[in-house]
């Protein structure tokens, strides 16, 4: 077999992928459903699989929102981070270490923003689940009662942080020392850069809700708290 330039394999792979996608659509007897393309990873950091199907959080978060949010935004942060760390010692570090190492460094703002957004989004997908919401139980429920008075006060405080974050950002339940607190961060900022242990998060960037709720961020936050929060994930983070 003769040697082929690298581009040949790249193009051939792209051609085969397109061909396979086309065949799959034909086999299903119709055009493929709308689904933004998910680029293959090329670099040390990869997009972790979504822990459920795109439509699994519907009607509270639509498959279309997930398609763009996970397939385009989250993937975009992964791609950009790979570009930024290529050929630097950060390329060999775990993601969390890259976030912490670049935090607060004026010459590494872009690396921090993209690394933190990769981390935050993975944490967000896991903070949600189909048929979630309701109330936590066991040790986590006790800690929430001890820290906030009762569950409803926690919920009100979390909703206030999520709706009150001016512009893009995140609302979090975190373990800070030995107590649980609600906090919010702007843009890509993340509690792991501040020595806090996140238990769960809700993304309040407009791209998280605009297709489904337009400007009604409070409705999105309420729907997530009531129907999608993954309390088992939060409990696991508390126990870690
Ligand atoms: Mn987002």
mmCIF file of N, CA and C and ligand atoms in Angstrom, residues 69 73 77 117 121 124 170 203 205 207-208, ligand 1:
data_model
loop_
_atom_site.group_PDB
_atom_site.id
_atom_site.type_symbol
_atom_site.label_atom_id
_atom_site.label_comp_id
_atom_site.label_asym_id
_atom_site.label_seq_id
_atom_site.Cartn_x
_atom_site.Cartn_y
_atom_site.Cartn_z
ATOM 1 N N UNK A 69 -26.678 23.526 22.440
ATOM 2 C CA UNK A 69 -25.931 23.805 23.671
ATOM 3 C C UNK A 69 -24.797 22.803 23.864
ATOM 4 N N UNK A 73 -22.107 24.647 21.467
ATOM 5 C CA UNK A 73 -21.422 25.466 22.476
ATOM 6 C C UNK A 73 -20.392 24.656 23.258
ATOM 7 N N UNK A 77 -16.209 24.949 23.037
ATOM 8 C CA UNK A 77 -15.249 25.216 24.111
ATOM 9 C C UNK A 77 -14.143 24.154 24.108
ATOM 10 N N UNK A 117 -15.356 26.538 31.000
ATOM 11 C CA UNK A 117 -16.638 26.273 30.347
ATOM 12 C C UNK A 117 -16.793 24.801 29.975
ATOM 13 N N UNK A 121 -19.879 22.884 31.874
ATOM 14 C CA UNK A 121 -20.956 22.263 31.093
ATOM 15 C C UNK A 121 -21.084 20.777 31.381
ATOM 16 N N UNK A 124 -22.864 20.580 34.515
ATOM 17 C CA UNK A 124 -24.278 20.956 34.317
ATOM 18 C C UNK A 124 -25.090 19.788 33.748
ATOM 19 N N UNK A 170 -23.638 31.318 36.029
ATOM 20 C CA UNK A 170 -24.036 30.033 36.601
ATOM 21 C C UNK A 170 -24.530 30.225 38.029
ATOM 22 N N UNK A 203 -26.979 26.383 34.432
ATOM 23 C CA UNK A 203 -26.422 27.329 33.462
ATOM 24 C C UNK A 203 -27.460 28.409 33.201
ATOM 25 N N UNK A 205 -26.635 31.169 31.171
ATOM 26 C CA UNK A 205 -26.335 31.860 29.919
ATOM 27 C C UNK A 205 -27.609 31.806 29.057
ATOM 28 N N UNK A 207 -27.951 31.099 26.053
ATOM 29 C CA UNK A 207 -27.998 29.948 25.135
ATOM 30 C C UNK A 207 -28.591 28.705 25.803
ATOM 31 N N UNK A 208 -28.670 28.703 27.142
ATOM 32 C CA UNK A 208 -29.223 27.549 27.859
ATOM 33 C C UNK A 208 -30.744 27.490 27.786
HETATM 34 MN MN1 LIG B 1 -23.931 26.904 28.447
#
